[in-house]
Amino acid sequence: MGEVKVLGMWASPFSLRVEWALKLKGVEYEFANEDLLNNNKSAELLRYNPVYKKVPVLVHGGHPVAESLVIIEYIDEVWKDGPAFLPTDPYERAQARFWARFTEDKILPGIFGVYSRAGEEQKKAAEELKENLKTFGGALKGKKLFGGETIGYVDIVAGWLAYWIPMIEEIAGVRIVEELPEIRAWFDKFLVVEAVKQCLPPREKLYDLNRKRRENLLATQGGHP
Ligand SMILES: N[C@@H](CCC(=O)N[C@@H](CS)C(=O)NCC(=O)O)C(=O)O
């Protein structure tokens, strides 16, 4: 259907997922970095995602697709020659969608809670997050990756955790995955995949941005970093 472009942002885990999906399928694409840090969104982003005005947007032959989970399923359906992300069995597909949604609904807000708070509130958020990560680790059912031997839909959706969590542990001064060996093993397995490594943002740059963001969040909430 034509050219592929990603309107993304280098430090966005949502945008990173879409790049991973394209790389894994072997699809060539152009990446346009949105200047979200200065709240300077391009006219293209506003035109292609008028509802949410957020990245990522996949533009395929001039047709926009928004929302990262929708985009990943779209990529899986369009580029069937590459490795399949979702299983073929309807029940297995439903399970994969369930766990992907679980990370969005439970783990993502949990990480934000730990990252944006301090003291007792942070401790409480960290305990809840650990419980949810433990539950998520149980869904691996002894597999190396959620997709089995290769990366699947859940790995693509949740894989950012492997890069972000250790960084947030350092920045926010909390231990989250220390007692979760299955999650740590999954992090290690995921991060050595070539397509994954190719798209990761530079650690120092991301660390610096996240550290500053935390300081700002704590300052606006009246807390102390
Ligand atoms: N549910 C969306 C979330 C996308 C999202 O939150 N994108 C952020 C960047 S990490 C964004 O574009 N923020 C700009 C804004 O909120 O104005 C998805 O999965 O694609």
PDB file of C-alpha atoms and ligand atoms in Angstrom:
ATOM      1  CA  MET A   1       0.000   0.000   0.000  1.00  0.00           C
ATOM      2  CA  GLY A   2       3.001   2.280  -0.066  1.00  0.00           C
ATOM      3  CA  GLU A   3       5.361   4.087   2.199  1.00  0.00           C
ATOM      4  CA  VAL A   4       5.515   3.678   5.944  1.00  0.00           C
ATOM      5  CA  LYS A   5       6.122   6.525   8.336  1.00  0.00           C
ATOM      6  CA  VAL A   6       6.025   6.630  12.121  1.00  0.00           C
ATOM      7  CA  LEU A   7       5.193   9.867  13.882  1.00  0.00           C
ATOM      8  CA  GLY A   8       6.830   9.181  17.200  1.00  0.00           C
ATOM      9  CA  MET A   9       8.962  10.527  19.980  1.00  0.00           C
ATOM     10  CA  TRP A  10      12.367   9.103  20.847  1.00  0.00           C
ATOM     11  CA  ALA A  11      11.609   8.705  24.599  1.00  0.00           C
ATOM     12  CA  SER A  12       8.084   7.308  24.244  1.00  0.00           C
ATOM     13  CA  PRO A  13       7.596   3.615  25.052  1.00  0.00           C
ATOM     14  CA  PHE A  14       4.400   3.681  22.963  1.00  0.00           C
ATOM     15  CA  SER A  15       6.297   4.856  19.939  1.00  0.00           C
ATOM     16  CA  LEU A  16       9.127   2.383  20.581  1.00  0.00           C
ATOM     17  CA  ARG A  17       6.671  -0.540  20.435  1.00  0.00           C
ATOM     18  CA  VAL A  18       5.654   0.416  16.936  1.00  0.00           C
ATOM     19  CA  GLU A  19       9.275   0.603  15.807  1.00  0.00           C
ATOM     20  CA  TRP A  20       9.934  -2.827  17.295  1.00  0.00           C
ATOM     21  CA  ALA A  21       6.943  -4.287  15.461  1.00  0.00           C
ATOM     22  CA  LEU A  22       8.132  -2.852  12.132  1.00  0.00           C
ATOM     23  CA  LYS A  23      11.739  -3.967  12.663  1.00  0.00           C
ATOM     24  CA  LEU A  24      10.638  -7.497  13.583  1.00  0.00           C
ATOM     25  CA  LYS A  25       8.591  -7.695  10.379  1.00  0.00           C
ATOM     26  CA  GLY A  26      11.503  -6.294   8.370  1.00  0.00           C
ATOM     27  CA  VAL A  27       9.501  -3.278   7.184  1.00  0.00           C
ATOM     28  CA  GLU A  28      11.418  -0.170   6.103  1.00  0.00           C
ATOM     29  CA  TYR A  29      10.045   3.024   7.619  1.00  0.00           C
ATOM     30  CA  GLU A  30      10.742   6.677   8.133  1.00  0.00           C
ATOM     31  CA  PHE A  31      10.744   7.965  11.705  1.00  0.00           C
ATOM     32  CA  ALA A  32       9.614  11.543  12.375  1.00  0.00           C
ATOM     33  CA  ASN A  33      10.386  12.717  15.893  1.00  0.00           C
ATOM     34  CA  GLU A  34       7.685  14.957  17.371  1.00  0.00           C
ATOM     35  CA  ASP A  35       8.907  17.835  19.524  1.00  0.00           C
ATOM     36  CA  LEU A  36       6.689  16.943  22.484  1.00  0.00           C
ATOM     37  CA  LEU A  37       9.167  18.297  25.032  1.00  0.00           C
ATOM     38  CA  ASN A  38       8.484  21.832  23.799  1.00  0.00           C
ATOM     39  CA  ASN A  39       4.810  21.116  23.200  1.00  0.00           C
ATOM     40  CA  ASN A  40       5.426  21.825  19.559  1.00  0.00           C
ATOM     41  CA  LYS A  41       3.374  19.180  17.739  1.00  0.00           C
ATOM     42  CA  SER A  42       3.613  19.055  13.965  1.00  0.00           C
ATOM     43  CA  ALA A  43       0.679  19.913  11.725  1.00  0.00           C
ATOM     44  CA  GLU A  44       1.001  16.350  10.411  1.00  0.00           C
ATOM     45  CA  LEU A  45       0.417  14.859  13.880  1.00  0.00           C
ATOM     46  CA  LEU A  46      -2.601  17.081  14.499  1.00  0.00           C
ATOM     47  CA  ARG A  47      -4.015  16.182  11.112  1.00  0.00           C
ATOM     48  CA  TYR A  48      -3.375  12.434  11.397  1.00  0.00           C
ATOM     49  CA  ASN A  49      -4.419  11.996  15.016  1.00  0.00           C
ATOM     50  CA  PRO A  50      -7.017  14.731  15.537  1.00  0.00           C
ATOM     51  CA  VAL A  51      -8.788  12.776  18.275  1.00  0.00           C
ATOM     52  CA  TYR A  52      -5.926  12.217  20.754  1.00  0.00           C
ATOM     53  CA  LYS A  53      -3.153  14.333  19.189  1.00  0.00           C
ATOM     54  CA  LYS A  54      -0.636  11.816  20.543  1.00  0.00           C
ATOM     55  CA  VAL A  55       2.216   9.723  19.221  1.00  0.00           C
ATOM     56  CA  PRO A  56       2.595   7.142  17.850  1.00  0.00           C
ATOM     57  CA  VAL A  57       0.800   7.365  14.537  1.00  0.00           C
ATOM     58  CA  LEU A  58       1.619   4.933  11.749  1.00  0.00           C
ATOM     59  CA  VAL A  59       1.090   6.440   8.330  1.00  0.00           C
ATOM     60  CA  HIS A  60       0.812   3.717   5.702  1.00  0.00           C
ATOM     61  CA  GLY A  61       0.499   4.901   2.123  1.00  0.00           C
ATOM     62  CA  GLY A  62      -0.973   8.163   3.425  1.00  0.00           C
ATOM     63  CA  HIS A  63      -3.489   6.437   5.738  1.00  0.00           C
ATOM     64  CA  PRO A  64      -3.045   7.062   9.458  1.00  0.00           C
ATOM     65  CA  VAL A  65      -3.480   4.473  12.200  1.00  0.00           C
ATOM     66  CA  ALA A  66      -3.345   5.684  15.809  1.00  0.00           C
ATOM     67  CA  GLU A  67      -3.021   4.008  19.234  1.00  0.00           C
ATOM     68  CA  SER A  68      -0.008   1.740  19.678  1.00  0.00           C
ATOM     69  CA  LEU A  69      -1.898  -1.501  20.413  1.00  0.00           C
ATOM     70  CA  VAL A  70      -4.116  -0.980  17.374  1.00  0.00           C
ATOM     71  CA  ILE A  71      -1.045  -0.205  15.273  1.00  0.00           C
ATOM     72  CA  ILE A  72       0.775  -3.386  16.337  1.00  0.00           C
ATOM     73  CA  GLU A  73      -2.214  -5.540  15.401  1.00  0.00           C
ATOM     74  CA  TYR A  74      -2.466  -3.665  12.098  1.00  0.00           C
ATOM     75  CA  ILE A  75       1.216  -4.332  11.354  1.00  0.00           C
ATOM     76  CA  ASP A  76       0.729  -8.008  12.213  1.00  0.00           C
ATOM     77  CA  GLU A  77      -2.202  -8.286   9.810  1.00  0.00           C
ATOM     78  CA  VAL A  78      -0.664  -6.360   6.931  1.00  0.00           C
ATOM     79  CA  TRP A  79       2.852  -7.860   6.880  1.00  0.00           C
ATOM     80  CA  LYS A  80       1.985 -11.529   7.118  1.00  0.00           C
ATOM     81  CA  ASP A  81       5.286 -12.604   5.564  1.00  0.00           C
ATOM     82  CA  GLY A  82       7.170 -11.702   8.721  1.00  0.00           C
ATOM     83  CA  PRO A  83       6.904 -13.501  12.082  1.00  0.00           C
ATOM     84  CA  ALA A  84       3.350 -13.559  13.487  1.00  0.00           C
ATOM     85  CA  PHE A  85       2.861 -11.578  16.696  1.00  0.00           C
ATOM     86  CA  LEU A  86      -0.516 -12.959  17.750  1.00  0.00           C
ATOM     87  CA  PRO A  87      -1.100 -16.719  17.992  1.00  0.00           C
ATOM     88  CA  THR A  88      -3.537 -18.308  15.516  1.00  0.00           C
ATOM     89  CA  ASP A  89      -5.689 -20.049  18.123  1.00  0.00           C
ATOM     90  CA  PRO A  90      -8.575 -17.700  19.128  1.00  0.00           C
ATOM     91  CA  TYR A  91      -8.261 -18.545  22.830  1.00  0.00           C
ATOM     92  CA  GLU A  92      -4.508 -17.914  22.808  1.00  0.00           C
ATOM     93  CA  ARG A  93      -5.089 -14.644  20.966  1.00  0.00           C
ATOM     94  CA  ALA A  94      -7.579 -13.569  23.605  1.00  0.00           C
ATOM     95  CA  GLN A  95      -5.057 -14.423  26.335  1.00  0.00           C
ATOM     96  CA  ALA A  96      -2.341 -12.374  24.645  1.00  0.00           C
ATOM     97  CA  ARG A  97      -4.695  -9.389  24.354  1.00  0.00           C
ATOM     98  CA  PHE A  98      -5.707  -9.807  27.978  1.00  0.00           C
ATOM     99  CA  TRP A  99      -2.113  -9.652  29.271  1.00  0.00           C
ATOM    100  CA  ALA A 100      -1.189  -6.784  26.984  1.00  0.00           C
ATOM    101  CA  ARG A 101      -4.162  -4.848  28.395  1.00  0.00           C
ATOM    102  CA  PHE A 102      -3.178  -5.835  31.927  1.00  0.00           C
ATOM    103  CA  THR A 103       0.200  -4.127  31.490  1.00  0.00           C
ATOM    104  CA  GLU A 104      -1.523  -0.988  30.181  1.00  0.00           C
ATOM    105  CA  ASP A 105      -4.180  -0.901  32.902  1.00  0.00           C
ATOM    106  CA  LYS A 106      -2.186  -2.041  35.923  1.00  0.00           C
ATOM    107  CA  ILE A 107       1.554  -1.920  35.379  1.00  0.00           C
ATOM    108  CA  LEU A 108       1.860   1.347  33.474  1.00  0.00           C
ATOM    109  CA  PRO A 109      -0.020   3.432  36.111  1.00  0.00           C
ATOM    110  CA  GLY A 110       1.884   1.550  38.824  1.00  0.00           C
ATOM    111  CA  ILE A 111       5.206   2.610  37.339  1.00  0.00           C
ATOM    112  CA  PHE A 112       4.024   6.183  37.116  1.00  0.00           C
ATOM    113  CA  GLY A 113       2.997   5.992  40.782  1.00  0.00           C
ATOM    114  CA  VAL A 114       6.451   4.871  41.871  1.00  0.00           C
ATOM    115  CA  TYR A 115       8.168   7.354  39.590  1.00  0.00           C
ATOM    116  CA  SER A 116       6.117  10.409  40.488  1.00  0.00           C
ATOM    117  CA  ARG A 117       5.846   9.970  44.277  1.00  0.00           C
ATOM    118  CA  ALA A 118       8.067   9.835  47.324  1.00  0.00           C
ATOM    119  CA  GLY A 119       7.894   8.517  50.891  1.00  0.00           C
ATOM    120  CA  GLU A 120       4.986   6.391  52.072  1.00  0.00           C
ATOM    121  CA  GLU A 121       2.917   6.963  48.921  1.00  0.00           C
ATOM    122  CA  GLN A 122       5.769   5.697  46.795  1.00  0.00           C
ATOM    123  CA  LYS A 123       6.274   2.678  49.036  1.00  0.00           C
ATOM    124  CA  LYS A 124       2.613   1.745  48.685  1.00  0.00           C
ATOM    125  CA  ALA A 125       2.735   2.193  44.895  1.00  0.00           C
ATOM    126  CA  ALA A 126       5.900   0.023  44.741  1.00  0.00           C
ATOM    127  CA  GLU A 127       4.260  -2.819  46.702  1.00  0.00           C
ATOM    128  CA  GLU A 128       1.239  -2.803  44.405  1.00  0.00           C
ATOM    129  CA  LEU A 129       3.451  -2.693  41.330  1.00  0.00           C
ATOM    130  CA  LYS A 130       5.494  -5.667  42.556  1.00  0.00           C
ATOM    131  CA  GLU A 131       2.332  -7.703  43.075  1.00  0.00           C
ATOM    132  CA  ASN A 132       1.110  -6.888  39.566  1.00  0.00           C
ATOM    133  CA  LEU A 133       4.483  -7.713  38.050  1.00  0.00           C
ATOM    134  CA  LYS A 134       4.486 -11.020  39.893  1.00  0.00           C
ATOM    135  CA  THR A 135       1.074 -11.812  38.433  1.00  0.00           C
ATOM    136  CA  PHE A 136       2.330 -10.820  35.001  1.00  0.00           C
ATOM    137  CA  GLY A 137       5.422 -13.022  35.400  1.00  0.00           C
ATOM    138  CA  GLY A 138       3.117 -15.944  36.212  1.00  0.00           C
ATOM    139  CA  ALA A 139       1.539 -15.534  32.772  1.00  0.00           C
ATOM    140  CA  LEU A 140       4.858 -16.555  31.222  1.00  0.00           C
ATOM    141  CA  LYS A 141       4.118 -20.069  32.496  1.00  0.00           C
ATOM    142  CA  GLY A 142       7.789 -20.985  32.399  1.00  0.00           C
ATOM    143  CA  LYS A 143       8.339 -19.695  28.828  1.00  0.00           C
ATOM    144  CA  LYS A 144      11.322 -17.479  28.039  1.00  0.00           C
ATOM    145  CA  LEU A 145       9.207 -14.924  26.198  1.00  0.00           C
ATOM    146  CA  PHE A 146       5.450 -14.404  26.118  1.00  0.00           C
ATOM    147  CA  GLY A 147       5.560 -15.388  22.458  1.00  0.00           C
ATOM    148  CA  GLY A 148       7.398 -18.636  23.332  1.00  0.00           C
ATOM    149  CA  GLU A 149      10.768 -18.942  21.616  1.00  0.00           C
ATOM    150  CA  THR A 150      10.278 -15.707  19.689  1.00  0.00           C
ATOM    151  CA  ILE A 151       8.852 -12.285  20.468  1.00  0.00           C
ATOM    152  CA  GLY A 152       5.069 -12.057  20.389  1.00  0.00           C
ATOM    153  CA  TYR A 153       2.391  -9.412  20.854  1.00  0.00           C
ATOM    154  CA  VAL A 154       2.686  -9.227  24.669  1.00  0.00           C
ATOM    155  CA  ASP A 155       6.482  -8.934  24.470  1.00  0.00           C
ATOM    156  CA  ILE A 156       6.202  -6.040  22.021  1.00  0.00           C
ATOM    157  CA  VAL A 157       3.592  -4.231  24.117  1.00  0.00           C
ATOM    158  CA  ALA A 158       5.291  -4.766  27.473  1.00  0.00           C
ATOM    159  CA  GLY A 159       8.965  -4.972  26.454  1.00  0.00           C
ATOM    160  CA  TRP A 160       9.640  -1.324  27.327  1.00  0.00           C
ATOM    161  CA  LEU A 161       9.437  -2.401  30.981  1.00  0.00           C
ATOM    162  CA  ALA A 162      12.756  -4.225  30.550  1.00  0.00           C
ATOM    163  CA  TYR A 163      14.529  -0.966  29.761  1.00  0.00           C
ATOM    164  CA  TRP A 164      12.506   1.464  31.865  1.00  0.00           C
ATOM    165  CA  ILE A 165      12.085  -0.384  35.174  1.00  0.00           C
ATOM    166  CA  PRO A 166      15.800  -0.732  36.072  1.00  0.00           C
ATOM    167  CA  MET A 167      16.219   2.956  35.206  1.00  0.00           C
ATOM    168  CA  ILE A 168      13.258   4.010  37.327  1.00  0.00           C
ATOM    169  CA  GLU A 169      14.532   1.884  40.199  1.00  0.00           C
ATOM    170  CA  GLU A 170      17.718   3.947  40.132  1.00  0.00           C
ATOM    171  CA  ILE A 171      16.087   7.326  39.627  1.00  0.00           C
ATOM    172  CA  ALA A 172      13.354   6.823  42.210  1.00  0.00           C
ATOM    173  CA  GLY A 173      15.552   4.866  44.652  1.00  0.00           C
ATOM    174  CA  VAL A 174      13.308   1.786  44.912  1.00  0.00           C
ATOM    175  CA  ARG A 175      13.778  -1.952  44.355  1.00  0.00           C
ATOM    176  CA  ILE A 176      11.018  -3.489  42.271  1.00  0.00           C
ATOM    177  CA  VAL A 177      12.184  -6.605  40.431  1.00  0.00           C
ATOM    178  CA  GLU A 178      14.782  -7.850  42.912  1.00  0.00           C
ATOM    179  CA  GLU A 179      12.511 -10.678  44.094  1.00  0.00           C
ATOM    180  CA  LEU A 180      10.935 -11.386  40.709  1.00  0.00           C
ATOM    181  CA  PRO A 181      13.348 -13.795  38.966  1.00  0.00           C
ATOM    182  CA  GLU A 182      10.954 -14.694  36.129  1.00  0.00           C
ATOM    183  CA  ILE A 183      10.499 -11.032  35.246  1.00  0.00           C
ATOM    184  CA  ARG A 184      14.246 -10.374  35.395  1.00  0.00           C
ATOM    185  CA  ALA A 185      14.923 -13.398  33.166  1.00  0.00           C
ATOM    186  CA  TRP A 186      12.304 -12.121  30.691  1.00  0.00           C
ATOM    187  CA  PHE A 187      13.942  -8.654  30.692  1.00  0.00           C
ATOM    188  CA  ASP A 188      17.301 -10.260  29.838  1.00  0.00           C
ATOM    189  CA  LYS A 189      15.827 -12.426  27.085  1.00  0.00           C
ATOM    190  CA  PHE A 190      13.993  -9.515  25.507  1.00  0.00           C
ATOM    191  CA  LEU A 191      16.829  -7.015  25.566  1.00  0.00           C
ATOM    192  CA  VAL A 192      19.263  -9.224  23.637  1.00  0.00           C
ATOM    193  CA  VAL A 193      17.015  -9.486  20.572  1.00  0.00           C
ATOM    194  CA  GLU A 194      18.682  -7.641  17.689  1.00  0.00           C
ATOM    195  CA  ALA A 195      15.551  -5.790  16.489  1.00  0.00           C
ATOM    196  CA  VAL A 196      14.926  -4.645  20.069  1.00  0.00           C
ATOM    197  CA  LYS A 197      18.466  -3.367  20.574  1.00  0.00           C
ATOM    198  CA  GLN A 198      18.432  -1.458  17.301  1.00  0.00           C
ATOM    199  CA  CYS A 199      15.626   0.882  18.404  1.00  0.00           C
ATOM    200  CA  LEU A 200      16.439   1.483  22.075  1.00  0.00           C
ATOM    201  CA  PRO A 201      16.959   5.158  22.902  1.00  0.00           C
ATOM    202  CA  PRO A 202      20.401   6.038  24.337  1.00  0.00           C
ATOM    203  CA  ARG A 203      20.296   5.087  28.042  1.00  0.00           C
ATOM    204  CA  GLU A 204      22.032   8.197  29.368  1.00  0.00           C
ATOM    205  CA  LYS A 205      19.803  10.562  27.418  1.00  0.00           C
ATOM    206  CA  LEU A 206      16.649   8.761  28.540  1.00  0.00           C
ATOM    207  CA  TYR A 207      17.903   8.557  32.139  1.00  0.00           C
ATOM    208  CA  ASP A 208      18.566  12.263  32.194  1.00  0.00           C
ATOM    209  CA  LEU A 209      15.146  13.123  30.808  1.00  0.00           C
ATOM    210  CA  ASN A 210      13.354  10.813  33.240  1.00  0.00           C
ATOM    211  CA  ARG A 211      15.363  12.118  36.187  1.00  0.00           C
ATOM    212  CA  LYS A 212      14.452  15.722  35.344  1.00  0.00           C
ATOM    213  CA  ARG A 213      10.808  14.790  34.843  1.00  0.00           C
ATOM    214  CA  ARG A 214      10.686  13.163  38.262  1.00  0.00           C
ATOM    215  CA  GLU A 215      12.196  16.255  39.874  1.00  0.00           C
ATOM    216  CA  ASN A 216       9.586  18.437  38.184  1.00  0.00           C
ATOM    217  CA  LEU A 217       6.742  16.138  39.179  1.00  0.00           C
ATOM    218  CA  LEU A 218       7.836  16.082  42.795  1.00  0.00           C
ATOM    219  CA  ALA A 219       8.349  19.840  42.847  1.00  0.00           C
ATOM    220  CA  THR A 220       4.862  20.539  41.471  1.00  0.00           C
ATOM    221  CA  GLN A 221       3.337  18.151  43.998  1.00  0.00           C
ATOM    222  CA  GLY A 222       5.247  19.869  46.802  1.00  0.00           C
ATOM    223  CA  GLY A 223       7.269  16.740  47.584  1.00  0.00           C
ATOM    224  CA  HIS A 224      11.019  16.348  47.718  1.00  0.00           C
ATOM    225  CA  PRO A 225      13.071  14.238  45.313  1.00  0.00           C
TER     226      PRO A 225
HETATM  227  N1  LIG B   1      -2.673   5.027  24.454  1.00  0.00           N
HETATM  228  C1  LIG B   1      -1.733   5.703  23.606  1.00  0.00           C
HETATM  229  C2  LIG B   1      -0.799   6.533  24.468  1.00  0.00           C
HETATM  230  C3  LIG B   1       0.098   7.435  23.644  1.00  0.00           C
HETATM  231  C4  LIG B   1       0.756   8.529  24.490  1.00  0.00           C
HETATM  232  O1  LIG B   1       0.433   8.740  25.665  1.00  0.00           O
HETATM  233  N2  LIG B   1       1.669   9.282  23.853  1.00  0.00           N
HETATM  234  C5  LIG B   1       2.315  10.393  24.513  1.00  0.00           C
HETATM  235  C6  LIG B   1       3.835  10.274  24.420  1.00  0.00           C
HETATM  236  S1  LIG B   1       4.476   9.035  25.468  1.00  0.00           S
HETATM  237  C7  LIG B   1       1.945  11.694  23.789  1.00  0.00           C
HETATM  238  O2  LIG B   1       1.853  11.746  22.593  1.00  0.00           O
HETATM  239  N3  LIG B   1       1.737  12.754  24.552  1.00  0.00           N
HETATM  240  C8  LIG B   1       1.411  14.039  24.038  1.00  0.00           C
HETATM  241  C9  LIG B   1       0.218  14.639  24.703  1.00  0.00           C
HETATM  242  O3  LIG B   1      -0.362  13.998  25.599  1.00  0.00           O
HETATM  243  O4  LIG B   1      -0.148  15.757  24.339  1.00  0.00           O
HETATM  244  C10 LIG B   1      -0.995   4.659  22.775  1.00  0.00           C
HETATM  245  O5  LIG B   1      -0.858   3.507  23.235  1.00  0.00           O
HETATM  246  O6  LIG B   1      -0.599   4.964  21.646  1.00  0.00           O
END
